[in-house]
Amino acid sequence: MFSNFVSYIIQGTAITVAVTLVALPFGLVIGLLMALLHTYGGKAINRLAAAYSLLMRGVPPIVLLFILYFILSGEINLSPFWAGSLSLGIVSSAYQMEILRGALLAVGGGQMTAARAVGMSRLQAIRYIVLPQALRIAIPPWSNEASIVLKDSSLVYALGVPEILRRAQQLSATTQQPFLAFGTAALIYFVLVFATNRGLDYLSERTKLPTHP
Amino acid sequence: MPETILEARNLTKVYGQNTIFKNINLKVKEGEAIVVIGPSGTGKSTLLRCMNLLTRADGGQILLDGEDITAKGYNEDKVRQHIGMVFQNFLLFNHLTALDNVMIGLTRVKKMPREQAVKKAMEELRRVGLLDRADHYPGQLSGGQQQRVAIARALAMDPRVMLFDEPTSALDPELIGEVLGVMEKLARDRMTMLVVTHEMGFAREVADRIVFMEKGSIVEEGSPDDLFYHPKNDRTREFLWKITELYGKKEKDKGGAA
Ligand SMILES: Nc1ncnc2c1ncn2[C@@H]1O[C@H](COP(=O)(O)OP(=O)(O)O)[C@@H](O)[C@H]1O
Ligand SMILES: [Mg+2]
């Protein structure tokens, strides 16, 4: 019975990881686009991007999740898994946008100027000069956002996606062992977050630019 | 009569309510080294940035090899390939080695094959005496070395003219010489140069012509001898007196500390 218990939760873990692996990159793509528009766009575009960020970060993720879910599943007829994951990604995009915006700011305008001075276009300068530096700077705060998305993936529970939390809840009800069920869930989340942060720490270390001879 | 490479005609720049400079006329001829001097806040940096279109001028024209590069629809990126620029704060690409800094314009802008680009970049690094630092990142180089890499980066594009904006102002005194040395060599090789600097020694030795700029206009220009020893304008005389006083004092301080 115990092994059934464990394997049931582990299947949920795979779904949690899958939700995160969809939400994070999706949020990264939108967040990066928004950060670039905010930093390099004209006044109107800049305002629009700022409003997007303000709006998305001013509402609880679960509320946004429901709204986006009903749009995505209702209008485009996506499955709960996809609608939930993409919604989570959209919520995260605003936070990732702010992280990347800060990183672009930290790189500074001088790098863009120098790139333009050797004859690069704005797009070339962003691609070859600014982004490689900004992404490096963004890794530590992005690692934090990655663990938030990992934990917030439990919100899709509310949409009926059978991820860790939903399964823990079912087990708790059927086995009458809430502590075991939720304790296992907590442990799995902790291990996932820990591994993610460690992995990104390693990446940050590996891509660090050398200083001093 | 040498050809005019870069020319400003009635150039005017305005920031908001502030007229930074007005109706500037300046010609840089082939093989000529022009030094621009003047108090800070006068618009020297802005003038250089206008010359390679990093900043849009509000009036007048800029001509590169006789072509109006300020004309509507002119390809700015193309222009900048032909005008090298060296900044006060170096602005090397921090995530690239010295070699890649020099190479990236060749591979990405000129679309030169990698092998050929490496060869050319190494040649430029040799020219500034940094062949042995090719695989170093900017963070591993001294200020003087970084500025020399920045010069190599600009030279690699085979520019028609090089713009220098106070290239030694951010350097510790003991590192200024190596950068001025590279620039002197360039001038001897008849590179066309427009240099903003406070290094009066360099100006006197290297400049073909010195331009004194103040409060957004060119007050006086002439050969180093004329400007240093027979300035026509009182403001020129006053500025030179102040700056040599300051410079001389720094020299003395250096001597005292040694
Ligand atoms: N981007 C800008 N926006 C507004 N004013 C500027 C800007 N850049 C420079 N200025 C102003 O233009 C004037 C000339 O600056 P600058 O060209 O840097 O002078 P210099 O290089 O001779 O010291 C200064 O008063 C400066 O405050
Ligand atoms: Mg200046």
Short mmCIF file of C-alpha atoms and ligand atoms in Angstrom, two decimals:
data_model
loop_
_atom_site.label_atom_id
_atom_site.label_comp_id
_atom_site.label_asym_id
_atom_site.label_seq_id
_atom_site.Cartn_x
_atom_site.Cartn_y
_atom_site.Cartn_z
CA MET A 1 0.00 0.00 0.00
CA PHE A 2 2.83 2.35 0.88
CA SER A 3 4.50 1.86 -2.51
CA ASN A 4 1.20 2.62 -4.23
CA PHE A 5 1.02 5.75 -2.18
CA VAL A 6 4.49 6.84 -3.22
CA SER A 7 4.09 6.06 -6.90
CA TYR A 8 0.81 7.95 -6.99
CA ILE A 9 2.49 11.08 -5.67
CA ILE A 10 5.49 10.62 -7.93
CA GLN A 11 3.26 10.67 -10.98
CA GLY A 12 1.97 13.96 -9.67
CA THR A 13 5.55 15.16 -9.40
CA ALA A 14 6.05 14.56 -13.11
CA ILE A 15 3.02 16.75 -13.81
CA THR A 16 4.25 19.48 -11.46
CA VAL A 17 7.59 19.46 -13.22
CA ALA A 18 5.87 19.51 -16.61
CA VAL A 19 3.67 22.48 -15.62
CA THR A 20 6.77 24.35 -14.47
CA LEU A 21 8.72 23.46 -17.60
CA VAL A 22 5.93 24.93 -19.71
CA ALA A 23 5.19 27.96 -17.53
CA LEU A 24 8.75 29.15 -16.93
CA PRO A 25 10.01 29.31 -20.54
CA PHE A 26 6.68 30.70 -21.73
CA GLY A 27 6.91 33.41 -19.09
CA LEU A 28 10.54 34.00 -20.02
CA VAL A 29 9.73 34.60 -23.69
CA ILE A 30 6.93 37.04 -22.89
CA GLY A 31 8.87 38.64 -20.04
CA LEU A 32 11.95 39.14 -22.22
CA LEU A 33 9.90 40.64 -25.02
CA MET A 34 8.17 42.99 -22.58
CA ALA A 35 11.46 43.97 -20.91
CA LEU A 36 13.01 44.77 -24.31
CA LEU A 37 9.96 46.77 -25.37
CA HIS A 38 10.00 48.63 -22.08
CA THR A 39 13.71 49.41 -22.30
CA TYR A 40 14.13 50.13 -26.00
CA GLY A 41 10.62 50.92 -27.18
CA GLY A 42 9.22 54.37 -27.76
CA LYS A 43 7.15 56.23 -25.22
CA ALA A 44 3.80 54.62 -26.05
CA ILE A 45 5.20 51.09 -26.09
CA ASN A 46 7.08 51.78 -22.89
CA ARG A 47 3.83 52.83 -21.17
CA LEU A 48 2.00 49.78 -22.45
CA ALA A 49 4.69 47.43 -21.15
CA ALA A 50 4.74 49.20 -17.80
CA ALA A 51 0.96 48.91 -17.52
CA TYR A 52 1.14 45.20 -18.31
CA SER A 53 3.65 44.67 -15.55
CA LEU A 54 1.69 46.75 -13.04
CA LEU A 55 -1.57 45.00 -13.78
CA MET A 56 -0.17 41.47 -13.69
CA ARG A 57 1.72 42.00 -10.48
CA GLY A 58 -1.13 43.81 -8.78
CA VAL A 59 -3.51 40.86 -8.77
CA PRO A 60 -3.11 37.61 -6.79
CA PRO A 61 -1.79 34.85 -9.07
CA ILE A 62 -4.70 32.55 -8.27
CA VAL A 63 -7.22 35.16 -9.40
CA LEU A 64 -5.32 35.76 -12.65
CA LEU A 65 -5.02 32.05 -13.09
CA PHE A 66 -8.79 31.64 -12.98
CA ILE A 67 -9.41 34.52 -15.37
CA LEU A 68 -6.75 33.36 -17.85
CA TYR A 69 -7.86 29.77 -17.49
CA PHE A 70 -11.42 30.57 -18.41
CA ILE A 71 -10.23 32.57 -21.39
CA LEU A 72 -7.77 29.95 -22.56
CA SER A 73 -9.89 26.86 -21.94
CA GLY A 74 -13.18 28.48 -22.86
CA GLU A 75 -12.25 30.36 -25.99
CA ILE A 76 -9.46 28.23 -27.42
CA ASN A 77 -10.55 24.99 -25.82
CA LEU A 78 -7.22 24.06 -24.26
CA SER A 79 -6.95 21.20 -21.78
CA PRO A 80 -6.67 22.13 -18.08
CA PHE A 81 -2.99 21.20 -18.13
CA TRP A 82 -2.13 23.50 -21.01
CA ALA A 83 -4.46 26.30 -20.01
CA GLY A 84 -3.16 26.17 -16.43
CA SER A 85 0.50 26.01 -17.41
CA LEU A 86 0.26 28.83 -19.93
CA SER A 87 -1.72 30.96 -17.48
CA LEU A 88 0.92 30.39 -14.86
CA GLY A 89 3.51 31.42 -17.43
CA ILE A 90 1.65 34.63 -18.19
CA VAL A 91 1.47 35.46 -14.48
CA SER A 92 5.20 34.80 -14.17
CA SER A 93 6.03 36.83 -17.27
CA ALA A 94 5.40 40.11 -15.45
CA TYR A 95 7.84 39.15 -12.70
CA GLN A 96 10.39 37.87 -15.18
CA MET A 97 9.97 41.09 -17.12
CA GLU A 98 10.95 43.09 -14.05
CA ILE A 99 13.96 40.86 -13.43
CA LEU A 100 15.15 41.27 -17.00
CA ARG A 101 14.42 44.97 -17.03
CA GLY A 102 16.65 45.38 -14.00
CA ALA A 103 19.35 43.32 -15.68
CA LEU A 104 19.15 45.39 -18.88
CA LEU A 105 19.45 48.51 -16.77
CA ALA A 106 22.45 47.06 -14.97
CA VAL A 107 24.21 46.36 -18.26
CA GLY A 108 23.87 50.07 -18.95
CA GLY A 109 23.48 52.21 -22.02
CA GLY A 110 27.21 52.38 -22.67
CA GLN A 111 27.33 48.86 -24.04
CA MET A 112 24.61 49.68 -26.54
CA THR A 113 26.42 52.88 -27.52
CA ALA A 114 29.70 51.04 -28.04
CA ALA A 115 27.97 48.36 -30.10
CA ARG A 116 26.27 50.95 -32.30
CA ALA A 117 29.64 52.69 -32.68
CA VAL A 118 31.16 49.62 -34.38
CA GLY A 119 28.25 49.62 -36.81
CA MET A 120 25.82 47.18 -35.24
CA SER A 121 22.10 47.72 -35.62
CA ARG A 122 19.99 47.95 -32.48
CA LEU A 123 18.88 44.36 -32.87
CA GLN A 124 22.44 43.13 -33.36
CA ALA A 125 23.58 45.11 -30.34
CA ILE A 126 20.82 43.61 -28.22
CA ARG A 127 21.50 40.12 -29.44
CA TYR A 128 25.29 40.01 -29.36
CA ILE A 129 26.21 42.54 -26.72
CA VAL A 130 23.42 43.45 -24.30
CA LEU A 131 21.54 40.18 -23.82
CA PRO A 132 24.52 37.93 -23.14
CA GLN A 133 25.43 40.22 -20.27
CA ALA A 134 21.89 40.86 -19.05
CA LEU A 135 21.02 37.16 -18.92
CA ARG A 136 24.09 36.48 -16.81
CA ILE A 137 23.06 39.19 -14.37
CA ALA A 138 19.50 37.85 -14.33
CA ILE A 139 20.32 34.29 -13.30
CA PRO A 140 20.27 34.73 -9.49
CA PRO A 141 16.95 36.64 -9.33
CA TRP A 142 15.57 34.36 -12.02
CA SER A 143 16.45 31.37 -9.85
CA ASN A 144 14.22 32.87 -7.20
CA GLU A 145 11.39 33.31 -9.71
CA ALA A 146 11.89 29.73 -10.90
CA SER A 147 11.28 28.42 -7.40
CA ILE A 148 8.22 30.65 -7.05
CA VAL A 149 6.75 29.24 -10.26
CA LEU A 150 7.58 25.72 -9.11
CA LYS A 151 5.69 26.31 -5.89
CA ASP A 152 2.88 28.25 -7.56
CA SER A 153 2.37 25.35 -9.93
CA SER A 154 0.38 23.93 -7.03
CA LEU A 155 -2.26 26.52 -7.92
CA VAL A 156 -3.30 24.55 -11.00
CA TYR A 157 -4.63 22.10 -8.43
CA ALA A 158 -7.64 24.37 -8.39
CA LEU A 159 -8.20 23.69 -12.08
CA GLY A 160 -8.25 19.96 -11.50
CA VAL A 161 -4.80 19.18 -12.85
CA PRO A 162 -3.62 16.08 -10.95
CA GLU A 163 -0.29 17.44 -9.79
CA ILE A 164 1.38 16.87 -6.41
CA LEU A 165 -0.96 18.87 -4.23
CA ARG A 166 -4.14 17.50 -5.76
CA ARG A 167 -2.92 13.94 -5.33
CA ALA A 168 -1.82 14.62 -1.78
CA GLN A 169 -5.27 15.91 -1.04
CA GLN A 170 -6.91 12.82 -2.52
CA LEU A 171 -4.58 10.55 -0.56
CA SER A 172 -5.24 12.45 2.59
CA ALA A 173 -8.95 11.90 2.14
CA THR A 174 -8.77 8.21 1.23
CA THR A 175 -6.06 7.09 3.69
CA GLN A 176 -7.01 9.40 6.55
CA GLN A 177 -3.32 10.23 6.89
CA PRO A 178 -3.16 13.95 6.15
CA PHE A 179 0.21 14.44 7.76
CA LEU A 180 1.85 11.72 5.70
CA ALA A 181 0.17 12.89 2.50
CA PHE A 182 0.92 16.61 2.80
CA GLY A 183 4.29 15.98 4.44
CA THR A 184 5.35 13.95 1.41
CA ALA A 185 4.10 16.70 -0.88
CA ALA A 186 6.03 19.31 1.09
CA LEU A 187 9.19 17.22 0.97
CA ILE A 188 8.93 16.76 -2.80
CA TYR A 189 8.41 20.50 -3.36
CA PHE A 190 11.37 21.25 -1.13
CA VAL A 191 13.63 18.85 -3.01
CA LEU A 192 12.53 20.27 -6.38
CA VAL A 193 13.10 23.87 -5.30
CA PHE A 194 16.42 23.03 -3.71
CA ALA A 195 17.65 21.22 -6.82
CA THR A 196 16.50 24.05 -9.08
CA ASN A 197 18.29 26.69 -7.04
CA ARG A 198 21.43 24.60 -6.84
CA GLY A 199 21.39 23.99 -10.56
CA LEU A 200 21.00 27.67 -11.33
CA ASP A 201 23.68 28.61 -8.80
CA TYR A 202 25.97 26.30 -10.70
CA LEU A 203 25.00 27.87 -14.02
CA SER A 204 25.62 31.33 -12.57
CA GLU A 205 29.02 30.25 -11.35
CA ARG A 206 29.91 28.65 -14.67
CA THR A 207 28.96 31.72 -16.71
CA LYS A 208 30.57 34.24 -14.39
CA LEU A 209 32.95 36.58 -16.15
CA PRO A 210 36.52 36.45 -14.91
CA THR A 211 37.98 39.45 -13.12
CA HIS A 212 41.59 39.99 -12.13
CA PRO A 213 44.37 38.04 -13.78
CA MET B 1 45.49 69.35 -51.28
CA PRO B 2 44.34 66.42 -49.10
CA GLU B 3 40.72 65.42 -49.30
CA THR B 4 38.21 66.27 -46.61
CA ILE B 5 37.13 63.07 -44.86
CA LEU B 6 34.69 64.33 -42.27
CA GLU B 7 33.00 67.67 -42.20
CA ALA B 8 30.48 69.43 -39.99
CA ARG B 9 28.51 72.20 -41.67
CA ASN B 10 26.56 74.64 -39.53
CA LEU B 11 26.00 71.88 -37.02
CA THR B 12 23.57 72.71 -34.24
CA LYS B 13 22.51 70.62 -31.28
CA VAL B 14 19.74 71.41 -28.85
CA TYR B 15 18.73 69.51 -25.72
CA GLY B 16 15.31 70.77 -24.65
CA GLN B 17 15.77 74.49 -24.06
CA ASN B 18 19.55 74.19 -24.07
CA THR B 19 21.48 74.98 -27.20
CA ILE B 20 24.58 72.88 -26.74
CA PHE B 21 26.32 74.25 -29.82
CA LYS B 22 25.33 76.31 -32.80
CA ASN B 23 26.58 76.55 -36.37
CA ILE B 24 29.74 74.57 -35.84
CA ASN B 25 31.91 74.23 -38.92
CA LEU B 26 34.75 71.76 -38.83
CA LYS B 27 36.72 69.94 -41.50
CA VAL B 28 38.90 66.93 -40.91
CA LYS B 29 41.22 66.26 -43.81
CA GLU B 30 42.81 62.99 -44.79
CA GLY B 31 45.76 62.10 -42.58
CA GLU B 32 45.14 65.01 -40.28
CA ALA B 33 45.12 64.86 -36.47
CA ILE B 34 42.86 67.50 -35.00
CA VAL B 35 42.73 68.08 -31.27
CA VAL B 36 39.69 69.71 -29.73
CA ILE B 37 40.21 71.41 -26.40
CA GLY B 38 37.89 73.38 -24.19
CA PRO B 39 36.30 73.54 -20.74
CA SER B 40 34.02 70.70 -19.69
CA GLY B 41 30.33 71.10 -20.44
CA THR B 42 31.18 72.92 -23.67
CA GLY B 43 29.70 70.28 -25.95
CA LYS B 44 32.84 68.48 -27.13
CA SER B 45 31.46 65.02 -26.41
CA THR B 46 28.12 65.92 -27.92
CA LEU B 47 29.89 67.15 -31.05
CA LEU B 48 31.77 63.85 -31.45
CA ARG B 49 28.60 61.85 -30.85
CA CYS B 50 26.83 63.88 -33.50
CA MET B 51 29.66 63.29 -35.97
CA ASN B 52 29.07 59.51 -36.01
CA LEU B 53 25.31 59.83 -35.62
CA LEU B 54 25.13 58.39 -32.10
CA THR B 55 23.17 61.56 -31.39
CA ARG B 56 21.01 63.34 -33.92
CA ALA B 57 22.02 66.91 -34.67
CA ASP B 58 19.15 69.40 -34.82
CA GLY B 59 20.55 71.48 -37.63
CA GLY B 60 23.26 71.46 -40.24
CA GLN B 61 24.94 68.60 -42.04
CA ILE B 62 27.68 66.07 -41.57
CA LEU B 63 29.59 64.90 -44.59
CA LEU B 64 31.66 61.74 -44.77
CA ASP B 65 33.80 61.61 -47.89
CA GLY B 66 31.61 64.32 -49.33
CA GLU B 67 28.35 62.46 -48.76
CA ASP B 68 25.70 63.95 -46.53
CA ILE B 69 25.24 61.26 -43.88
CA THR B 70 22.59 63.31 -42.10
CA ALA B 71 20.31 63.09 -45.14
CA LYS B 72 16.97 61.39 -44.54
CA GLY B 73 17.03 57.65 -45.04
CA TYR B 74 20.80 57.34 -44.94
CA ASN B 75 21.98 54.03 -43.50
CA GLU B 76 23.37 55.02 -40.09
CA ASP B 77 24.81 51.63 -39.28
CA LYS B 78 26.82 51.71 -42.45
CA VAL B 79 28.19 55.14 -41.53
CA ARG B 80 29.38 54.06 -38.11
CA GLN B 81 31.43 51.23 -39.58
CA HIS B 82 33.55 53.88 -41.23
CA ILE B 83 33.92 56.14 -38.20
CA GLY B 84 35.81 54.58 -35.30
CA MET B 85 35.08 55.84 -31.82
CA VAL B 86 36.99 55.57 -28.57
CA PHE B 87 35.22 56.52 -25.36
CA GLN B 88 36.38 58.05 -22.13
CA ASN B 89 35.25 55.00 -20.16
CA PHE B 90 36.51 52.40 -22.69
CA LEU B 91 33.16 50.60 -23.02
CA LEU B 92 34.65 47.26 -23.96
CA PHE B 93 32.11 44.46 -24.29
CA ASN B 94 32.45 42.94 -20.83
CA HIS B 95 31.42 39.41 -21.76
CA LEU B 96 34.00 39.08 -24.54
CA THR B 97 37.74 38.49 -24.50
CA ALA B 98 40.03 41.15 -25.92
CA LEU B 99 40.22 39.16 -29.16
CA ASP B 100 36.45 38.80 -29.41
CA ASN B 101 35.98 42.48 -28.65
CA VAL B 102 38.12 43.34 -31.63
CA MET B 103 36.64 40.59 -33.79
CA ILE B 104 32.93 40.96 -33.24
CA GLY B 105 32.54 43.95 -35.55
CA LEU B 106 34.33 42.03 -38.27
CA THR B 107 32.26 38.86 -37.98
CA ARG B 108 28.87 40.34 -37.15
CA VAL B 109 28.91 43.64 -39.00
CA LYS B 110 31.33 43.06 -41.87
CA LYS B 111 30.39 39.36 -42.07
CA MET B 112 34.04 38.46 -42.44
CA PRO B 113 34.81 34.71 -42.25
CA ARG B 114 35.98 33.77 -38.77
CA GLU B 115 39.47 32.70 -39.71
CA GLN B 116 40.16 35.92 -41.54
CA ALA B 117 38.64 37.93 -38.68
CA VAL B 118 40.89 36.26 -36.11
CA LYS B 119 43.92 37.11 -38.21
CA LYS B 120 42.88 40.72 -38.62
CA ALA B 121 41.97 41.10 -34.93
CA MET B 122 45.30 39.65 -33.83
CA GLU B 123 47.03 42.09 -36.14
CA GLU B 124 45.18 45.00 -34.50
CA LEU B 125 45.99 43.73 -31.01
CA ARG B 126 49.63 43.53 -32.02
CA ARG B 127 49.41 47.12 -33.23
CA VAL B 128 48.37 48.28 -29.75
CA GLY B 129 50.89 45.97 -28.07
CA LEU B 130 48.42 43.55 -26.53
CA LEU B 131 48.89 40.34 -28.48
CA ASP B 132 49.65 38.52 -25.22
CA ARG B 133 46.34 39.63 -23.71
CA ALA B 134 44.12 38.32 -26.51
CA ASP B 135 42.29 35.81 -24.31
CA HIS B 136 41.82 38.16 -21.35
CA TYR B 137 38.44 39.56 -20.42
CA PRO B 138 38.05 43.31 -19.80
CA GLY B 139 37.80 42.61 -16.07
CA GLN B 140 41.28 41.14 -16.22
CA LEU B 141 42.86 44.14 -17.91
CA SER B 142 44.13 47.44 -16.56
CA GLY B 143 42.43 50.64 -17.66
CA GLY B 144 45.24 51.43 -20.05
CA GLN B 145 45.06 47.97 -21.59
CA GLN B 146 41.28 48.20 -21.90
CA GLN B 147 41.56 51.49 -23.73
CA ARG B 148 44.15 50.04 -26.08
CA VAL B 149 41.82 47.13 -26.84
CA ALA B 150 39.07 49.68 -27.48
CA ILE B 151 41.35 51.43 -29.96
CA ALA B 152 42.12 48.10 -31.64
CA ARG B 153 38.39 47.35 -31.80
CA ALA B 154 37.76 50.60 -33.65
CA LEU B 155 40.80 50.20 -35.91
CA ALA B 156 39.76 46.69 -36.94
CA MET B 157 36.89 48.11 -38.95
CA ASP B 158 39.38 50.06 -41.10
CA PRO B 159 37.62 53.34 -40.40
CA ARG B 160 38.09 56.44 -42.53
CA VAL B 161 38.49 58.50 -39.38
CA MET B 162 38.90 57.88 -35.65
CA LEU B 163 37.10 59.90 -32.99
CA PHE B 164 38.59 59.98 -29.50
CA ASP B 165 36.59 61.41 -26.59
CA GLU B 166 38.99 62.14 -23.74
CA PRO B 167 40.54 58.68 -24.06
CA THR B 168 42.87 59.14 -21.09
CA SER B 169 40.66 61.07 -18.68
CA ALA B 170 39.54 58.00 -16.77
CA LEU B 171 43.04 56.57 -16.44
CA ASP B 172 45.44 56.57 -13.54
CA PRO B 173 48.33 58.90 -14.38
CA GLU B 174 50.82 56.08 -14.81
CA LEU B 175 48.63 54.45 -17.48
CA ILE B 176 48.06 57.53 -19.65
CA GLY B 177 51.37 57.23 -21.45
CA GLU B 178 50.73 53.83 -23.01
CA VAL B 179 47.46 55.03 -24.55
CA LEU B 180 48.90 58.32 -25.80
CA GLY B 181 51.78 56.31 -27.23
CA VAL B 182 49.41 54.21 -29.32
CA MET B 183 47.62 57.34 -30.51
CA GLU B 184 50.87 59.05 -31.39
CA LYS B 185 51.86 56.05 -33.48
CA LEU B 186 48.50 56.19 -35.25
CA ALA B 187 49.00 59.84 -36.06
CA ARG B 188 52.47 59.13 -37.40
CA ASP B 189 50.91 56.46 -39.65
CA ARG B 190 48.67 59.27 -40.96
CA MET B 191 45.44 57.97 -39.52
CA THR B 192 42.79 60.67 -39.75
CA MET B 193 41.90 61.59 -36.17
CA LEU B 194 39.64 63.93 -34.26
CA VAL B 195 40.69 63.94 -30.62
CA VAL B 196 39.11 65.61 -27.61
CA THR B 197 41.69 65.72 -24.85
CA HIS B 198 43.13 67.74 -22.01
CA GLU B 199 46.61 66.32 -22.62
CA MET B 200 48.36 69.48 -23.77
CA GLY B 201 51.65 67.69 -24.32
CA PHE B 202 49.96 65.35 -26.78
CA ALA B 203 48.17 68.25 -28.44
CA ARG B 204 51.39 70.17 -28.91
CA GLU B 205 53.37 67.20 -30.22
CA VAL B 206 50.83 65.40 -32.34
CA ALA B 207 48.10 67.78 -33.50
CA ASP B 208 48.20 69.28 -36.97
CA ARG B 209 45.53 71.66 -35.86
CA ILE B 210 44.02 72.58 -32.51
CA VAL B 211 40.44 73.70 -32.14
CA PHE B 212 39.46 75.61 -29.04
CA MET B 213 35.79 75.24 -28.23
CA GLU B 214 33.92 77.14 -25.56
CA LYS B 215 30.25 77.45 -24.67
CA GLY B 216 29.14 75.68 -27.81
CA SER B 217 31.18 77.50 -30.40
CA ILE B 218 34.62 77.29 -31.91
CA VAL B 219 36.48 80.28 -30.52
CA GLU B 220 39.77 79.79 -32.28
CA GLU B 221 41.66 77.22 -34.30
CA GLY B 222 45.16 76.99 -35.63
CA SER B 223 48.47 75.16 -35.54
CA PRO B 224 49.75 74.16 -32.08
CA ASP B 225 52.42 76.85 -32.24
CA ASP B 226 49.93 79.57 -33.11
CA LEU B 227 47.49 78.53 -30.46
CA PHE B 228 49.94 77.88 -27.67
CA TYR B 229 52.31 80.76 -28.26
CA HIS B 230 50.28 83.38 -30.12
CA PRO B 231 46.65 82.91 -29.19
CA LYS B 232 44.53 85.61 -30.80
CA ASN B 233 41.63 85.34 -28.43
CA ASP B 234 41.72 86.24 -24.75
CA ARG B 235 39.53 83.32 -23.83
CA THR B 236 41.91 80.92 -25.55
CA ARG B 237 44.82 82.42 -23.66
CA GLU B 238 42.97 82.21 -20.39
CA PHE B 239 41.96 78.58 -20.92
CA LEU B 240 45.46 77.53 -21.92
CA TRP B 241 46.92 79.35 -18.98
CA LYS B 242 44.52 77.61 -16.59
CA ILE B 243 45.04 74.19 -18.04
CA THR B 244 48.83 74.39 -18.17
CA GLU B 245 48.77 75.65 -14.61
CA LEU B 246 46.67 72.63 -13.61
CA TYR B 247 48.70 70.27 -15.70
CA GLY B 248 51.97 71.65 -14.40
CA LYS B 249 50.71 71.30 -10.85
CA LYS B 250 49.79 67.67 -11.43
CA GLU B 251 53.24 67.06 -12.87
CA LYS B 252 54.81 68.64 -9.82
CA ASP B 253 52.62 66.58 -7.49
CA LYS B 254 53.70 63.47 -9.33
CA GLY B 255 57.31 64.52 -9.02
CA GLY B 256 56.85 65.23 -5.32
CA ALA B 257 55.29 61.87 -4.66
CA ALA B 258 58.02 59.97 -6.47
N1 LIG C 1 21.61 63.45 -23.19
C1 LIG C 1 21.65 64.73 -22.77
N2 LIG C 1 20.52 65.36 -22.40
C2 LIG C 1 20.55 66.64 -21.98
N3 LIG C 1 21.66 67.38 -21.88
C3 LIG C 1 22.83 66.82 -22.22
C4 LIG C 1 22.89 65.46 -22.68
N4 LIG C 1 24.18 65.16 -22.96
C5 LIG C 1 24.89 66.27 -22.68
N5 LIG C 1 24.08 67.26 -22.25
C6 LIG C 1 24.51 68.63 -21.87
O1 LIG C 1 25.23 69.15 -22.94
C7 LIG C 1 26.27 69.98 -22.45
C8 LIG C 1 27.56 69.57 -23.12
O2 LIG C 1 27.94 68.30 -22.66
P1 LIG C 1 29.19 67.54 -23.24
O3 LIG C 1 29.06 67.43 -24.72
O4 LIG C 1 29.35 66.30 -22.48
O5 LIG C 1 30.38 68.54 -22.90
P2 LIG C 1 31.94 68.27 -22.83
O6 LIG C 1 32.22 66.96 -23.47
O7 LIG C 1 32.55 69.41 -23.53
O8 LIG C 1 32.30 68.28 -21.38
C9 LIG C 1 26.29 69.83 -20.97
O9 LIG C 1 25.70 70.97 -20.41
C10 LIG C 1 25.46 68.61 -20.70
O10 LIG C 1 24.77 68.76 -19.48
MG MG C 2 33.08 65.24 -22.65
#
